[in-house]
Amino acid sequence: MVMVIDLLETSNRAAATSAWSAVCAFLSEQPGFEGGQLLETFQTLKPRTSWEMTSVCRWRSAEDWESARAAVRQNAELVAVLGAAGTKFTGFKMSLADGSPYLFSPPSGHMVLVDVIYLPEERMTAYAAMWAEAARYMSQLTGYVNSSLFVNKNLADEVKFINMAEWESAELFFAGVHSDRFMEIVDAFKSDFSLYLSRRVALVAPPAR
């Protein structure tokens, strides 16, 4: 399994959503597609880049994803749609390192945290251990739904992990974040992240086979 996470920069969210929907509908017909989700950022903390949206797609294998991406690039209509949307995609091929698989779900009032982690490679093991402890603590709190830690397959990138966590609301999430225990757990890594609080806006499921 490979999770392809694209972080989107756009000044027109409606156009970006329309372009994503067209491309993801095409991707859903390709071999190996296992689900696609579009998230919209509504609040940020310590952002290094103004990522307005996040695309999450799961594929059976990296080879399936590469083949599908090549098919998009050969489709003149889709290339034109993407060009007209004026949206920049920054993509990462990732695998699940810890936690539970991401939950592909229809739009709802739930918050999905997109936590982008910037680290040198030598700190990755310590971060993963910290994440596991933090996830155990947060999973006991009111409002927690799910959490997934994804690791970048390209360790040359500055972004090493993306942590995605679902909560019933932003208010319940912040109640946990602002606790003394959580701050103690994450203290060594409190300068290594950018948070994008998001909501689901679109879902594309694989077609029935």
mmCIF file of C-alpha atoms in Angstrom:
data_model
loop_
_atom_site.group_PDB
_atom_site.id
_atom_site.type_symbol
_atom_site.label_atom_id
_atom_site.label_comp_id
_atom_site.label_asym_id
_atom_site.label_seq_id
_atom_site.Cartn_x
_atom_site.Cartn_y
_atom_site.Cartn_z
ATOM 1 C CA MET A 1 0.000 0.000 0.000
ATOM 2 C CA VAL A 2 1.142 3.536 -0.716
ATOM 3 C CA MET A 3 -0.544 6.727 0.443
ATOM 4 C CA VAL A 4 -0.108 9.670 -1.904
ATOM 5 C CA ILE A 5 -0.590 12.909 0.027
ATOM 6 C CA ASP A 6 -0.651 16.140 -1.977
ATOM 7 C CA LEU A 7 -0.604 19.518 -0.256
ATOM 8 C CA LEU A 8 -2.302 22.169 -2.382
ATOM 9 C CA GLU A 9 -1.547 25.857 -2.765
ATOM 10 C CA THR A 10 -4.425 27.712 -4.412
ATOM 11 C CA SER A 11 -6.144 31.094 -4.439
ATOM 12 C CA ASN A 12 -9.370 29.548 -5.753
ATOM 13 C CA ARG A 13 -10.608 26.643 -3.652
ATOM 14 C CA ALA A 14 -13.667 26.080 -5.825
ATOM 15 C CA ALA A 15 -11.520 25.674 -8.951
ATOM 16 C CA ALA A 16 -9.095 23.415 -7.087
ATOM 17 C CA THR A 17 -11.968 21.238 -5.853
ATOM 18 C CA SER A 18 -13.417 20.951 -9.353
ATOM 19 C CA ALA A 19 -10.034 19.997 -10.829
ATOM 20 C CA TRP A 20 -9.363 17.480 -8.060
ATOM 21 C CA SER A 21 -12.773 15.871 -8.574
ATOM 22 C CA ALA A 22 -12.176 15.474 -12.316
ATOM 23 C CA VAL A 23 -8.707 13.996 -11.891
ATOM 24 C CA CYS A 24 -9.660 11.729 -8.997
ATOM 25 C CA ALA A 25 -12.665 10.381 -10.915
ATOM 26 C CA PHE A 26 -10.240 9.415 -13.687
ATOM 27 C CA LEU A 27 -7.779 7.925 -11.192
ATOM 28 C CA SER A 28 -10.531 5.848 -9.599
ATOM 29 C CA GLU A 29 -10.837 3.910 -12.860
ATOM 30 C CA GLN A 30 -7.150 2.979 -12.855
ATOM 31 C CA PRO A 31 -5.854 -0.342 -11.464
ATOM 32 C CA GLY A 32 -4.838 -0.220 -7.813
ATOM 33 C CA PHE A 33 -6.881 2.822 -6.741
ATOM 34 C CA GLU A 34 -8.263 2.304 -3.227
ATOM 35 C CA GLY A 35 -9.786 5.669 -2.279
ATOM 36 C CA GLY A 36 -9.442 9.434 -2.599
ATOM 37 C CA GLN A 37 -10.258 12.260 -0.193
ATOM 38 C CA LEU A 38 -10.031 16.046 -0.461
ATOM 39 C CA LEU A 39 -9.645 18.130 2.699
ATOM 40 C CA GLU A 40 -10.009 21.885 3.100
ATOM 41 C CA THR A 41 -7.916 23.808 5.651
ATOM 42 C CA PHE A 42 -9.865 26.064 8.009
ATOM 43 C CA GLN A 43 -7.132 26.925 10.545
ATOM 44 C CA THR A 44 -3.345 26.728 10.640
ATOM 45 C CA LEU A 45 -0.709 26.753 13.376
ATOM 46 C CA LYS A 46 2.919 27.535 12.562
ATOM 47 C CA PRO A 47 2.503 27.080 8.782
ATOM 48 C CA ARG A 48 5.667 27.189 6.678
ATOM 49 C CA THR A 49 3.633 27.127 3.458
ATOM 50 C CA SER A 50 0.067 28.290 2.768
ATOM 51 C CA TRP A 51 -1.430 24.912 1.937
ATOM 52 C CA GLU A 52 -5.146 25.524 1.523
ATOM 53 C CA MET A 53 -6.170 21.930 0.832
ATOM 54 C CA THR A 54 -4.911 18.360 1.135
ATOM 55 C CA SER A 55 -5.482 15.435 -1.223
ATOM 56 C CA VAL A 56 -5.195 11.903 0.154
ATOM 57 C CA CYS A 57 -5.218 8.892 -2.192
ATOM 58 C CA ARG A 58 -4.459 5.282 -1.343
ATOM 59 C CA TRP A 59 -2.994 2.901 -3.906
ATOM 60 C CA ARG A 60 -2.337 -0.813 -3.839
ATOM 61 C CA SER A 61 1.289 -0.213 -4.866
ATOM 62 C CA ALA A 62 3.719 2.510 -5.920
ATOM 63 C CA GLU A 63 3.786 0.969 -9.392
ATOM 64 C CA ASP A 64 0.008 1.374 -9.714
ATOM 65 C CA TRP A 65 0.306 5.020 -8.697
ATOM 66 C CA GLU A 66 3.105 5.768 -11.142
ATOM 67 C CA SER A 67 1.149 4.153 -13.980
ATOM 68 C CA ALA A 68 -1.974 6.156 -13.118
ATOM 69 C CA ARG A 69 -0.029 9.409 -12.882
ATOM 70 C CA ALA A 70 1.458 8.773 -16.325
ATOM 71 C CA ALA A 71 -2.053 8.202 -17.679
ATOM 72 C CA VAL A 72 -3.167 11.590 -16.310
ATOM 73 C CA ARG A 73 -0.215 13.329 -17.958
ATOM 74 C CA GLN A 74 -1.158 11.764 -21.287
ATOM 75 C CA ASN A 75 -4.765 12.970 -21.028
ATOM 76 C CA ALA A 76 -4.911 16.394 -22.679
ATOM 77 C CA GLU A 77 -8.310 17.244 -21.189
ATOM 78 C CA LEU A 78 -7.156 16.597 -17.622
ATOM 79 C CA VAL A 79 -3.901 18.475 -18.179
ATOM 80 C CA ALA A 80 -5.940 21.468 -19.351
ATOM 81 C CA VAL A 81 -8.251 21.244 -16.319
ATOM 82 C CA LEU A 82 -5.295 21.189 -13.957
ATOM 83 C CA GLY A 83 -3.627 24.098 -15.720
ATOM 84 C CA ALA A 84 -6.773 26.233 -15.604
ATOM 85 C CA ALA A 85 -7.236 25.614 -11.870
ATOM 86 C CA GLY A 86 -4.016 27.463 -11.021
ATOM 87 C CA THR A 87 -3.248 25.043 -8.193
ATOM 88 C CA LYS A 88 0.210 23.889 -7.111
ATOM 89 C CA PHE A 89 0.434 20.284 -5.879
ATOM 90 C CA THR A 90 3.294 19.260 -3.574
ATOM 91 C CA GLY A 91 3.140 15.480 -3.418
ATOM 92 C CA PHE A 92 4.563 12.846 -1.104
ATOM 93 C CA LYS A 93 4.546 9.056 -1.491
ATOM 94 C CA MET A 94 4.162 7.661 2.008
ATOM 95 C CA SER A 95 3.514 4.458 3.899
ATOM 96 C CA LEU A 96 1.746 3.867 7.199
ATOM 97 C CA ALA A 97 4.377 3.871 9.953
ATOM 98 C CA ASP A 98 2.125 3.629 13.014
ATOM 99 C CA GLY A 99 -1.453 3.994 14.113
ATOM 100 C CA SER A 100 -4.530 2.974 12.147
ATOM 101 C CA PRO A 101 -5.236 3.380 8.429
ATOM 102 C CA TYR A 102 -6.706 6.717 7.399
ATOM 103 C CA LEU A 103 -10.521 6.675 7.386
ATOM 104 C CA PHE A 104 -11.953 7.633 3.998
ATOM 105 C CA SER A 105 -15.359 9.128 4.858
ATOM 106 C CA PRO A 106 -17.984 11.504 3.419
ATOM 107 C CA PRO A 107 -17.865 15.176 4.465
ATOM 108 C CA SER A 108 -18.907 15.743 8.079
ATOM 109 C CA GLY A 109 -18.382 18.107 10.973
ATOM 110 C CA HIS A 110 -15.328 16.194 12.143
ATOM 111 C CA MET A 111 -11.886 17.802 12.089
ATOM 112 C CA VAL A 112 -8.995 16.084 10.330
ATOM 113 C CA LEU A 113 -5.575 17.254 11.453
ATOM 114 C CA VAL A 114 -2.831 17.341 8.812
ATOM 115 C CA ASP A 115 0.394 17.610 10.808
ATOM 116 C CA VAL A 116 3.456 18.103 8.587
ATOM 117 C CA ILE A 117 6.702 17.112 10.309
ATOM 118 C CA TYR A 118 10.084 18.573 9.293
ATOM 119 C CA LEU A 119 13.050 16.587 10.605
ATOM 120 C CA PRO A 120 16.577 15.479 9.786
ATOM 121 C CA GLU A 121 16.796 11.738 9.243
ATOM 122 C CA GLU A 122 18.723 11.120 12.468
ATOM 123 C CA ARG A 123 15.739 12.319 14.560
ATOM 124 C CA MET A 124 13.134 10.115 12.904
ATOM 125 C CA THR A 125 13.342 7.179 15.330
ATOM 126 C CA ALA A 126 12.934 9.443 18.348
ATOM 127 C CA TYR A 127 10.006 11.231 16.721
ATOM 128 C CA ALA A 128 8.227 7.951 15.945
ATOM 129 C CA ALA A 129 8.591 6.862 19.581
ATOM 130 C CA MET A 130 7.222 10.197 20.774
ATOM 131 C CA TRP A 131 4.299 9.960 18.341
ATOM 132 C CA ALA A 132 3.339 6.534 19.662
ATOM 133 C CA GLU A 133 3.284 7.832 23.228
ATOM 134 C CA ALA A 134 1.300 10.912 22.249
ATOM 135 C CA ALA A 135 -1.191 8.819 20.278
ATOM 136 C CA ARG A 136 -1.755 6.505 23.249
ATOM 137 C CA TYR A 137 -2.466 9.506 25.461
ATOM 138 C CA MET A 138 -4.745 11.310 22.985
ATOM 139 C CA SER A 139 -6.717 8.151 22.158
ATOM 140 C CA GLN A 140 -8.067 8.131 25.726
ATOM 141 C CA LEU A 141 -9.554 11.628 25.446
ATOM 142 C CA THR A 142 -13.088 12.693 24.582
ATOM 143 C CA GLY A 143 -13.521 13.421 20.892
ATOM 144 C CA TYR A 144 -10.646 11.310 19.567
ATOM 145 C CA VAL A 145 -11.565 9.186 16.520
ATOM 146 C CA ASN A 146 -8.443 7.947 14.738
ATOM 147 C CA SER A 147 -4.774 8.697 14.060
ATOM 148 C CA SER A 148 -2.299 7.647 11.379
ATOM 149 C CA LEU A 149 1.412 8.342 11.095
ATOM 150 C CA PHE A 150 2.749 8.266 7.532
ATOM 151 C CA VAL A 151 6.449 8.199 6.708
ATOM 152 C CA ASN A 152 7.891 9.655 3.515
ATOM 153 C CA LYS A 153 9.408 7.083 1.163
ATOM 154 C CA ASN A 154 11.885 9.743 0.003
ATOM 155 C CA LEU A 155 14.102 10.483 2.993
ATOM 156 C CA ALA A 156 15.865 13.246 1.073
ATOM 157 C CA ASP A 157 12.765 15.424 1.544
ATOM 158 C CA GLU A 158 12.669 17.808 4.467
ATOM 159 C CA VAL A 159 9.194 16.503 5.316
ATOM 160 C CA LYS A 160 9.728 13.108 6.922
ATOM 161 C CA PHE A 161 6.289 12.368 8.388
ATOM 162 C CA ILE A 162 2.695 13.473 8.018
ATOM 163 C CA ASN A 163 0.515 12.785 11.023
ATOM 164 C CA MET A 164 -3.229 12.665 10.279
ATOM 165 C CA ALA A 165 -5.673 12.560 13.181
ATOM 166 C CA GLU A 166 -9.451 12.737 13.216
ATOM 167 C CA TRP A 167 -11.371 14.376 16.056
ATOM 168 C CA GLU A 168 -15.049 15.057 16.573
ATOM 169 C CA SER A 169 -14.259 18.778 16.779
ATOM 170 C CA ALA A 170 -11.371 21.245 16.859
ATOM 171 C CA GLU A 171 -12.405 22.295 20.367
ATOM 172 C CA LEU A 172 -11.977 18.774 21.745
ATOM 173 C CA PHE A 173 -8.644 18.435 19.947
ATOM 174 C CA PHE A 174 -7.316 21.651 21.465
ATOM 175 C CA ALA A 175 -8.460 20.563 24.917
ATOM 176 C CA GLY A 176 -6.097 17.617 24.586
ATOM 177 C CA VAL A 177 -3.264 19.608 23.019
ATOM 178 C CA HIS A 178 -3.313 22.189 25.794
ATOM 179 C CA SER A 179 -3.017 19.608 28.561
ATOM 180 C CA ASP A 180 0.169 19.534 30.606
ATOM 181 C CA ARG A 181 0.747 15.860 29.817
ATOM 182 C CA PHE A 182 0.566 16.313 26.058
ATOM 183 C CA MET A 183 2.926 19.289 26.145
ATOM 184 C CA GLU A 184 5.380 17.225 28.200
ATOM 185 C CA ILE A 185 5.301 14.374 25.658
ATOM 186 C CA VAL A 186 5.875 16.551 22.565
ATOM 187 C CA ASP A 187 8.303 19.040 24.119
ATOM 188 C CA ALA A 188 11.403 17.894 22.189
ATOM 189 C CA PHE A 189 9.591 18.274 18.840
ATOM 190 C CA LYS A 190 7.448 21.365 19.393
ATOM 191 C CA SER A 191 9.322 23.358 16.719
ATOM 192 C CA ASP A 192 9.274 20.680 14.014
ATOM 193 C CA PHE A 193 5.690 20.776 12.781
ATOM 194 C CA SER A 194 3.065 22.761 10.895
ATOM 195 C CA LEU A 195 -0.600 22.068 11.647
ATOM 196 C CA TYR A 196 -3.404 22.319 9.090
ATOM 197 C CA LEU A 197 -6.810 21.822 10.699
ATOM 198 C CA SER A 198 -9.087 20.555 7.956
ATOM 199 C CA ARG A 199 -12.516 19.214 7.044
ATOM 200 C CA ARG A 200 -13.435 16.643 4.414
ATOM 201 C CA VAL A 201 -15.025 18.215 1.337
ATOM 202 C CA ALA A 202 -14.985 15.374 -1.234
ATOM 203 C CA LEU A 203 -14.703 11.592 -1.379
ATOM 204 C CA VAL A 204 -14.051 9.306 -4.340
ATOM 205 C CA ALA A 205 -14.364 5.578 -3.785
ATOM 206 C CA PRO A 206 -12.976 2.930 -6.120
ATOM 207 C CA PRO A 207 -15.571 1.612 -8.596
ATOM 208 C CA ALA A 208 -17.225 -1.686 -7.867
ATOM 209 C CA ARG A 209 -15.360 -4.484 -9.617
#
